[in-house]
Structure formats: C-alpha cells, structure tokens
C-alpha cells in the first residue's frame, strides 16, 4: 500500500496524457464508424508493390484512398472513403478498384458500410459502453458498499482512459471490435477487482483493530497467486491470437493485450485497492482485541526496512527501557 504514493501520481500523469492524445491525435476510426469500403487483397507474385497499387487506385479519383500493408509482405488493406450516391456507389467503387488492380492480386475480403449505418453503429457502441459502466456501478453498490462501487468505477475508468490513449497513440483501427475489446477489458478487470474486494470485506469482518493499510496488504497478497496464474494464462491465449489470428482480430487482440495484461493487472492491485484508504473504508470498525494473522508484518514496520534491523543486530546496541506500570 505504501507504493500508492508512486502509483497514483504516475496514473494521473498517464491519464492526462491519454486524454490529450484523444483530443489532439484522435482515434483511427474504422469503416464501421466512418463509412466507406474496406478491401483486403493479397499479391500473387511475391511481395506487394504498394507504390504501384497506390498509383492505380489514385487514378480512379475515388478520394483519398489509404493503402496499408499488414501481416505478410503480400497482404495489403485498401480503404476507400464514402462515395456520393449511397451504397450503390460504394459497390461500384469496389468494382473499379478490383478492375484497376488486375489479376496480379487476389481480393480476399470486401466490406461496405454506408454513412447512416456507420453513424448508428458509433452511437450504439458508445451507448452500450456507458450502459455497461452504469450497470457495473449499480451492481457493485448492491453487492458491496458504495465505497467499493466507487473504487471499482475509478479503476474501470482508469483502464478505459489509458486503453483509449494507447489506441490513439498507436493509431490502431477502432471499430466494433474495439468496442468489444473495451467491454471485455471492463469485465475482466472488474472480475479481478471483485475477487480482491471480496477478500477485503472478509478481512474487515475478521480483524476489527488492524489498520486499513495493513489489512489491504494482506488481502492483496492472499489473492496474488490467483491473479498471477489467471493473467499468465490469459496472456498466453492473447499472444497466440495476436500472432496467428489474422488481421480480422488483430486490433481486438492488441487492445486486449494492453488493457488486460498491462493496465488491468496493475489497476486491480495498485489503484483499486489503495483507493479504498481515501474513500474511508473500515473507519467505523469497533476496537477489539484480536489475534494477528500468521506471518503478519505491519506496514509501519515494513517502512523501516533492513537498516533498523541491522542496527538492532549490532552487539552492544542499547536496549529499550522497560515501561513502568
């Protein structure tokens, strides 16, 4: 818990940086949210010549087309902006691109999204994300106390803000898969936080006299092995999907690796638990005589460190005077 004096300022700085990235750098919105045509092609004769392909597509006068290499050197992703004339014009643009590239490439996927559909998808995605956050808050309020619900919401918002900052910094495609990744990060991080909170509540009932910082340390340590095992197995699964899952889920797995492995694990231990100290959890407990847990080391003594132990171990060190009754 004493590391909260380091983790809180670091998280505050990173959150501010993520917000600034969102407003000034923006998100790389996918076709799902801005509309247009997405064409995935594969070169048949070795590595793709992106410069030549870009020149052929630019000659069609379809607007500012984007060509991006992904995965293997033969794979290219082509984005065509919205065309005037509705979905029919979008389909015609896709056919023109296919004809311009010729038989040297194989068209593997074509996705066409109209402007009205893209606007609805973006609105529904944001609404669903906000609804999930509100539902989690209400559930935790009934499941625990309001301090726990507020602490979990602070942790979840922290996860979302940093993940969105990561998406803006790396310019990863943000589409419906991105919304799904954010919701999955919410649920996964919350699951780990609830496990720790449940142990904290159990310890609050058992130890009425222990300081809240020491109680939180014991609670986190008692669930740490479970957290390590869970996060390692999830990381292995996500790495397999990231390297071998293909472009269709590349953005999803990249977002999950950052949000779940890096941010979610850190948040559950160094943000969600220490924030309860400032929310006043455990202040209304009754004073009572109670046995200390096994292998218990109070935080106040842990701060002293090895220096005090070395002094106490020196021969001839002064012994503390016995207190008078």
Short mmCIF file of C-alpha atoms in Angstrom, two decimals:
data_model
loop_
_atom_site.label_atom_id
_atom_site.label_comp_id
_atom_site.label_asym_id
_atom_site.label_seq_id
_atom_site.Cartn_x
_atom_site.Cartn_y
_atom_site.Cartn_z
CA UNK A 1 0.00 0.00 0.00
CA UNK A 2 2.88 2.38 0.53
CA UNK A 3 3.54 2.29 -3.23
CA UNK A 4 0.28 4.21 -3.72
CA UNK A 5 2.33 7.38 -3.28
CA UNK A 6 4.08 6.40 -6.50
CA UNK A 7 1.32 4.66 -8.46
CA UNK A 8 -1.30 7.39 -8.03
CA UNK A 9 0.83 10.25 -9.46
CA UNK A 10 2.03 8.01 -12.32
CA UNK A 11 -1.55 7.03 -13.16
CA UNK A 12 -2.67 10.66 -13.01
CA UNK A 13 0.06 11.76 -15.44
CA UNK A 14 -0.65 8.86 -17.83
CA UNK A 15 -4.40 9.55 -17.73
CA UNK A 16 -3.87 13.23 -18.57
CA UNK A 17 -1.55 12.25 -21.42
CA UNK A 18 -4.14 9.76 -22.73
CA UNK A 19 -6.88 12.41 -22.68
CA UNK A 20 -4.66 14.88 -24.54
CA UNK A 21 -3.85 12.22 -27.13
CA UNK A 22 -7.55 11.56 -27.64
CA UNK A 23 -8.39 15.22 -28.25
CA UNK A 24 -5.33 16.20 -30.31
CA UNK A 25 -4.37 12.96 -32.07
CA UNK A 26 -7.80 11.34 -32.23
CA UNK A 27 -8.76 7.74 -32.88
CA UNK A 28 -8.21 5.88 -36.12
CA UNK A 29 -11.90 5.17 -36.70
CA UNK A 30 -12.57 2.14 -38.85
CA UNK A 31 -15.01 1.71 -41.68
CA UNK A 32 -17.68 0.61 -39.19
CA UNK A 33 -17.84 4.14 -37.74
CA UNK A 34 -16.96 6.47 -40.64
CA UNK A 35 -18.37 4.54 -43.55
CA UNK A 36 -16.67 3.62 -46.80
CA UNK A 37 -15.22 0.49 -48.38
CA UNK A 38 -12.58 -1.83 -46.99
CA UNK A 39 -10.81 -4.16 -49.44
CA UNK A 40 -8.29 -6.80 -48.41
CA UNK A 41 -6.06 -8.09 -51.22
CA UNK A 42 -3.13 -10.48 -51.50
CA UNK A 43 -0.40 -10.28 -54.12
CA UNK A 44 0.04 -13.45 -56.15
CA UNK A 45 3.59 -12.71 -57.34
CA UNK A 46 5.66 -12.16 -54.20
CA UNK A 47 5.70 -9.03 -52.02
CA UNK A 48 3.09 -6.42 -52.89
CA UNK A 49 4.20 -3.28 -54.74
CA UNK A 50 2.28 -0.74 -52.64
CA UNK A 51 3.54 2.25 -54.63
CA UNK A 52 2.21 0.81 -57.89
CA UNK A 53 -1.09 -0.19 -56.29
CA UNK A 54 -1.48 3.27 -54.77
CA UNK A 55 -0.92 4.90 -58.16
CA UNK A 56 -3.52 2.63 -59.81
CA UNK A 57 -6.11 3.36 -57.12
CA UNK A 58 -5.38 7.13 -57.15
CA UNK A 59 -6.04 7.23 -60.88
CA UNK A 60 -9.67 6.23 -60.22
CA UNK A 61 -10.39 9.58 -58.48
CA UNK A 62 -12.26 7.95 -55.59
CA UNK A 63 -10.98 10.34 -52.96
CA UNK A 64 -8.09 9.93 -50.53
CA UNK A 65 -7.60 6.17 -50.53
CA UNK A 66 -5.41 4.56 -47.88
CA UNK A 67 -3.22 1.52 -48.55
CA UNK A 68 -1.66 -0.30 -45.63
CA UNK A 69 0.48 -3.42 -45.52
CA UNK A 70 -0.31 -5.86 -42.71
CA UNK A 71 0.73 -9.34 -41.73
CA UNK A 72 2.74 -10.88 -44.55
CA UNK A 73 4.51 -8.82 -47.21
CA UNK A 74 1.90 -9.93 -49.75
CA UNK A 75 -1.15 -8.63 -47.83
CA UNK A 76 -2.49 -5.10 -48.36
CA UNK A 77 -5.53 -3.33 -46.86
CA UNK A 78 -7.22 -0.68 -49.02
CA UNK A 79 -9.68 1.88 -47.63
CA UNK A 80 -11.89 3.90 -49.91
CA UNK A 81 -13.80 6.86 -48.41
CA UNK A 82 -17.55 7.26 -48.77
CA UNK A 83 -18.73 7.90 -52.30
CA UNK A 84 -21.65 10.16 -53.20
CA UNK A 85 -24.60 8.11 -54.30
CA UNK A 86 -25.21 5.76 -51.40
CA UNK A 87 -24.41 2.08 -51.13
CA UNK A 88 -24.66 1.52 -54.90
CA UNK A 89 -21.81 3.98 -55.47
CA UNK A 90 -19.78 2.20 -52.80
CA UNK A 91 -20.22 -1.12 -54.57
CA UNK A 92 -19.23 0.42 -57.89
CA UNK A 93 -16.08 1.90 -56.30
CA UNK A 94 -15.09 -1.54 -55.03
CA UNK A 95 -15.52 -2.99 -58.51
CA UNK A 96 -13.38 -0.22 -60.01
CA UNK A 97 -10.58 -0.92 -57.53
CA UNK A 98 -10.74 -4.63 -58.28
CA UNK A 99 -10.51 -3.96 -62.03
CA UNK A 100 -7.64 -1.46 -61.59
CA UNK A 101 -5.52 -3.93 -59.62
CA UNK A 102 -5.98 -6.59 -62.28
CA UNK A 103 -5.22 -10.27 -61.94
CA UNK A 104 -1.97 -9.73 -60.07
CA UNK A 105 -3.80 -9.69 -56.75
CA UNK A 106 -6.47 -11.83 -55.13
CA UNK A 107 -9.35 -9.99 -53.46
CA UNK A 108 -9.92 -11.75 -50.14
CA UNK A 109 -12.49 -9.51 -48.45
CA UNK A 110 -14.72 -6.52 -49.25
CA UNK A 111 -16.69 -4.62 -46.60
CA UNK A 112 -19.02 -1.76 -47.49
CA UNK A 113 -20.63 0.44 -44.80
CA UNK A 114 -22.92 3.35 -45.61
CA UNK A 115 -22.85 6.69 -43.76
CA UNK A 116 -26.16 6.15 -41.96
CA UNK A 117 -25.20 2.70 -40.73
CA UNK A 118 -21.77 3.88 -39.56
CA UNK A 119 -23.31 6.73 -37.53
CA UNK A 120 -25.78 4.36 -35.88
CA UNK A 121 -23.06 1.84 -35.10
CA UNK A 122 -20.92 4.51 -33.42
CA UNK A 123 -23.84 5.84 -31.37
CA UNK A 124 -24.97 2.37 -30.30
CA UNK A 125 -21.41 1.37 -29.43
CA UNK A 126 -20.86 4.39 -27.16
CA UNK A 127 -24.30 3.93 -25.60
CA UNK A 128 -23.62 0.26 -24.91
CA UNK A 129 -20.27 1.08 -23.28
CA UNK A 130 -21.82 3.72 -21.00
CA UNK A 131 -24.69 1.39 -20.13
CA UNK A 132 -22.22 -1.33 -19.14
CA UNK A 133 -20.33 1.07 -16.85
CA UNK A 134 -23.56 2.22 -15.15
CA UNK A 135 -24.78 -1.37 -14.75
CA UNK A 136 -21.49 -2.40 -13.13
CA UNK A 137 -21.67 0.54 -10.71
CA UNK A 138 -25.23 -0.31 -9.65
CA UNK A 139 -24.39 -3.99 -9.20
CA UNK A 140 -21.36 -3.25 -7.03
CA UNK A 141 -23.35 -0.78 -4.95
CA UNK A 142 -25.78 -3.55 -4.00
CA UNK A 143 -23.11 -6.26 -3.83
CA UNK A 144 -20.71 -4.30 -1.59
CA UNK A 145 -20.81 -0.80 -0.10
CA UNK A 146 -20.80 2.44 -2.04
CA UNK A 147 -17.08 2.95 -1.34
CA UNK A 148 -16.28 -0.33 -3.08
CA UNK A 149 -18.52 0.56 -6.02
CA UNK A 150 -16.88 3.97 -6.39
CA UNK A 151 -13.40 2.45 -6.08
CA UNK A 152 -14.17 -0.11 -8.79
CA UNK A 153 -15.53 2.63 -11.07
CA UNK A 154 -12.38 4.70 -10.59
CA UNK A 155 -10.33 1.65 -11.54
CA UNK A 156 -12.50 0.89 -14.58
CA UNK A 157 -12.43 4.46 -15.87
CA UNK A 158 -8.66 4.41 -15.38
CA UNK A 159 -8.48 1.27 -17.56
CA UNK A 160 -10.67 2.78 -20.28
CA UNK A 161 -8.81 6.10 -20.40
CA UNK A 162 -5.36 4.51 -20.67
CA UNK A 163 -6.55 2.00 -23.28
CA UNK A 164 -8.10 4.74 -25.42
CA UNK A 165 -4.85 6.69 -25.12
CA UNK A 166 -2.98 3.60 -26.32
CA UNK A 167 -5.34 3.27 -29.31
CA UNK A 168 -4.80 6.93 -30.18
CA UNK A 169 -1.01 6.71 -29.81
CA UNK A 170 -0.63 3.55 -31.92
CA UNK A 171 -3.43 4.53 -34.35
CA UNK A 172 -4.95 1.07 -34.15
CA UNK A 173 -8.19 0.65 -36.08
CA UNK A 174 -11.09 1.45 -33.77
CA UNK A 175 -14.26 -0.25 -34.95
CA UNK A 176 -16.88 -2.56 -33.46
CA UNK A 177 -14.10 -4.94 -32.46
CA UNK A 178 -12.57 -2.07 -30.48
CA UNK A 179 -15.85 -1.54 -28.60
CA UNK A 180 -15.96 -5.28 -27.87
CA UNK A 181 -12.37 -5.14 -26.59
CA UNK A 182 -13.16 -2.22 -24.25
CA UNK A 183 -16.18 -4.05 -22.82
CA UNK A 184 -14.14 -7.21 -22.35
CA UNK A 185 -11.44 -5.23 -20.55
CA UNK A 186 -14.12 -3.77 -18.28
CA UNK A 187 -15.45 -7.18 -17.35
CA UNK A 188 -12.06 -8.83 -16.93
CA UNK A 189 -10.56 -6.04 -14.81
CA UNK A 190 -13.71 -5.86 -12.72
CA UNK A 191 -13.59 -9.61 -12.11
CA UNK A 192 -10.09 -9.34 -10.68
CA UNK A 193 -11.07 -6.30 -8.61
CA UNK A 194 -14.14 -8.04 -7.16
CA UNK A 195 -12.02 -11.00 -6.06
CA UNK A 196 -9.73 -8.66 -4.12
CA UNK A 197 -12.67 -6.65 -2.75
CA UNK A 198 -14.39 -9.79 -1.53
CA UNK A 199 -11.28 -10.78 0.41
CA UNK A 200 -11.02 -7.24 1.81
CA UNK A 201 -14.61 -7.41 3.04
CA UNK A 202 -13.90 -10.77 4.66
CA UNK A 203 -10.84 -9.36 6.42
CA UNK A 204 -12.79 -6.31 7.60
CA UNK A 205 -15.20 -8.62 9.40
CA UNK A 206 -12.41 -10.70 10.92
CA UNK A 207 -9.99 -8.00 12.09
CA UNK A 208 -11.62 -5.01 13.71
CA UNK A 209 -8.47 -3.40 15.10
CA UNK A 210 -5.94 -3.74 12.27
CA UNK A 211 -5.09 -0.62 10.28
CA UNK A 212 -6.73 -0.44 6.87
CA UNK A 213 -3.35 -0.27 5.05
CA UNK A 214 -2.15 -3.49 6.68
CA UNK A 215 -5.49 -5.15 6.03
CA UNK A 216 -5.36 -4.25 2.34
CA UNK A 217 -1.82 -5.59 2.07
CA UNK A 218 -2.88 -8.95 3.49
CA UNK A 219 -5.94 -9.10 1.24
CA UNK A 220 -3.96 -8.39 -1.94
CA UNK A 221 -1.19 -10.84 -1.02
CA UNK A 222 -3.67 -13.61 -0.25
CA UNK A 223 -5.18 -13.32 -3.75
CA UNK A 224 -1.92 -12.63 -5.59
CA UNK A 225 -1.21 -16.23 -6.62
CA UNK A 226 -4.67 -16.49 -8.17
CA UNK A 227 -4.14 -13.22 -10.06
CA UNK A 228 -0.73 -14.29 -11.39
CA UNK A 229 -1.99 -17.67 -12.64
CA UNK A 230 -5.05 -16.12 -14.30
CA UNK A 231 -3.16 -13.30 -16.01
CA UNK A 232 -0.40 -15.58 -17.30
CA UNK A 233 -2.87 -18.00 -18.92
CA UNK A 234 -4.87 -15.15 -20.47
CA UNK A 235 -1.66 -13.58 -21.78
CA UNK A 236 -0.63 -16.84 -23.48
CA UNK A 237 -4.02 -17.12 -25.18
CA UNK A 238 -3.93 -13.49 -26.35
CA UNK A 239 -0.39 -13.82 -27.69
CA UNK A 240 -1.45 -16.83 -29.76
CA UNK A 241 -4.38 -14.85 -31.17
CA UNK A 242 -2.20 -11.79 -31.80
CA UNK A 243 0.44 -13.63 -33.84
CA UNK A 244 -1.68 -16.28 -35.55
CA UNK A 245 -5.24 -14.93 -35.50
CA UNK A 246 -5.04 -12.88 -38.68
CA UNK A 247 -5.91 -9.28 -39.44
CA UNK A 248 -9.61 -9.64 -38.64
CA UNK A 249 -8.93 -9.79 -34.88
CA UNK A 250 -5.52 -8.07 -34.82
CA UNK A 251 -6.86 -4.79 -33.43
CA UNK A 252 -9.00 -6.64 -30.87
CA UNK A 253 -6.13 -8.73 -29.52
CA UNK A 254 -3.68 -5.78 -29.47
CA UNK A 255 -6.17 -3.76 -27.43
CA UNK A 256 -6.79 -6.69 -25.11
CA UNK A 257 -3.07 -7.28 -24.54
CA UNK A 258 -2.59 -3.70 -23.43
CA UNK A 259 -5.85 -3.30 -21.49
CA UNK A 260 -5.96 -6.67 -19.75
CA UNK A 261 -2.33 -7.64 -19.28
CA UNK A 262 -0.65 -4.28 -18.66
CA UNK A 263 -3.35 -1.94 -17.38
CA UNK A 264 -5.92 -4.29 -15.82
CA UNK A 265 -3.42 -6.19 -13.69
CA UNK A 266 -1.74 -3.02 -12.47
CA UNK A 267 -5.04 -1.27 -11.76
CA UNK A 268 -6.54 -4.06 -9.64
CA UNK A 269 -3.55 -4.10 -7.28
CA UNK A 270 -2.16 -0.56 -7.24
CA UNK A 271 -5.30 1.54 -7.86
CA UNK A 272 -8.49 -0.31 -6.90
CA UNK A 273 -7.23 -1.49 -3.51
CA UNK A 274 -5.30 1.60 -2.26
CA UNK A 275 -8.10 3.99 -3.27
CA UNK A 276 -10.25 2.46 -0.52
CA UNK A 277 -7.99 4.15 2.03
CA UNK A 278 -9.05 7.58 0.76
CA UNK A 279 -12.71 6.56 0.49
CA UNK A 280 -12.88 5.84 4.23
CA UNK A 281 -13.39 2.07 4.16
CA UNK A 282 -13.09 0.47 7.60
CA UNK A 283 -13.16 3.68 9.64
CA UNK A 284 -16.33 2.70 11.52
CA UNK A 285 -14.98 -0.58 12.89
CA UNK A 286 -15.09 -1.25 16.61
CA UNK A 287 -11.93 -1.59 18.65
CA UNK A 288 -11.48 -5.14 19.82
CA UNK A 289 -8.73 -7.50 20.96
CA UNK A 290 -7.87 -9.90 18.19
CA UNK A 291 -5.03 -12.20 17.20
CA UNK A 292 -2.72 -11.02 14.42
CA UNK A 293 -2.68 -13.15 11.25
CA UNK A 294 0.19 -15.53 10.66
CA UNK A 295 3.41 -14.03 9.20
CA UNK A 296 1.97 -10.55 9.63
CA UNK A 297 4.27 -7.53 9.25
CA UNK A 298 2.66 -4.12 9.78
CA UNK A 299 3.27 -1.54 7.09
CA UNK A 300 4.75 0.89 9.60
CA UNK A 301 7.44 -1.65 10.44
CA UNK A 302 7.99 -2.52 6.78
CA UNK A 303 8.89 1.10 6.07
CA UNK A 304 11.79 0.91 8.47
CA UNK A 305 13.48 -1.66 6.25
CA UNK A 306 16.64 -3.56 6.73
CA UNK A 307 18.54 -0.58 8.17
CA UNK A 308 16.78 -0.71 11.51
CA UNK A 309 17.22 -4.48 11.67
CA UNK A 310 20.94 -4.11 11.11
CA UNK A 311 21.20 -1.55 13.89
CA UNK A 312 19.30 -3.81 16.25
CA UNK A 313 21.61 -6.70 15.39
CA UNK A 314 24.82 -4.81 16.34
CA UNK A 315 26.49 -6.02 19.54
CA UNK A 316 26.16 -3.59 22.40
CA UNK A 317 23.17 -1.82 20.93
CA UNK A 318 21.12 -0.08 23.54
CA UNK A 319 18.06 -2.00 24.61
CA UNK A 320 14.79 -0.10 25.05
CA UNK A 321 13.92 0.67 28.64
CA UNK A 322 11.15 -1.42 30.15
CA UNK A 323 7.97 0.58 30.51
CA UNK A 324 6.79 1.24 34.05
CA UNK A 325 3.37 0.05 35.06
#
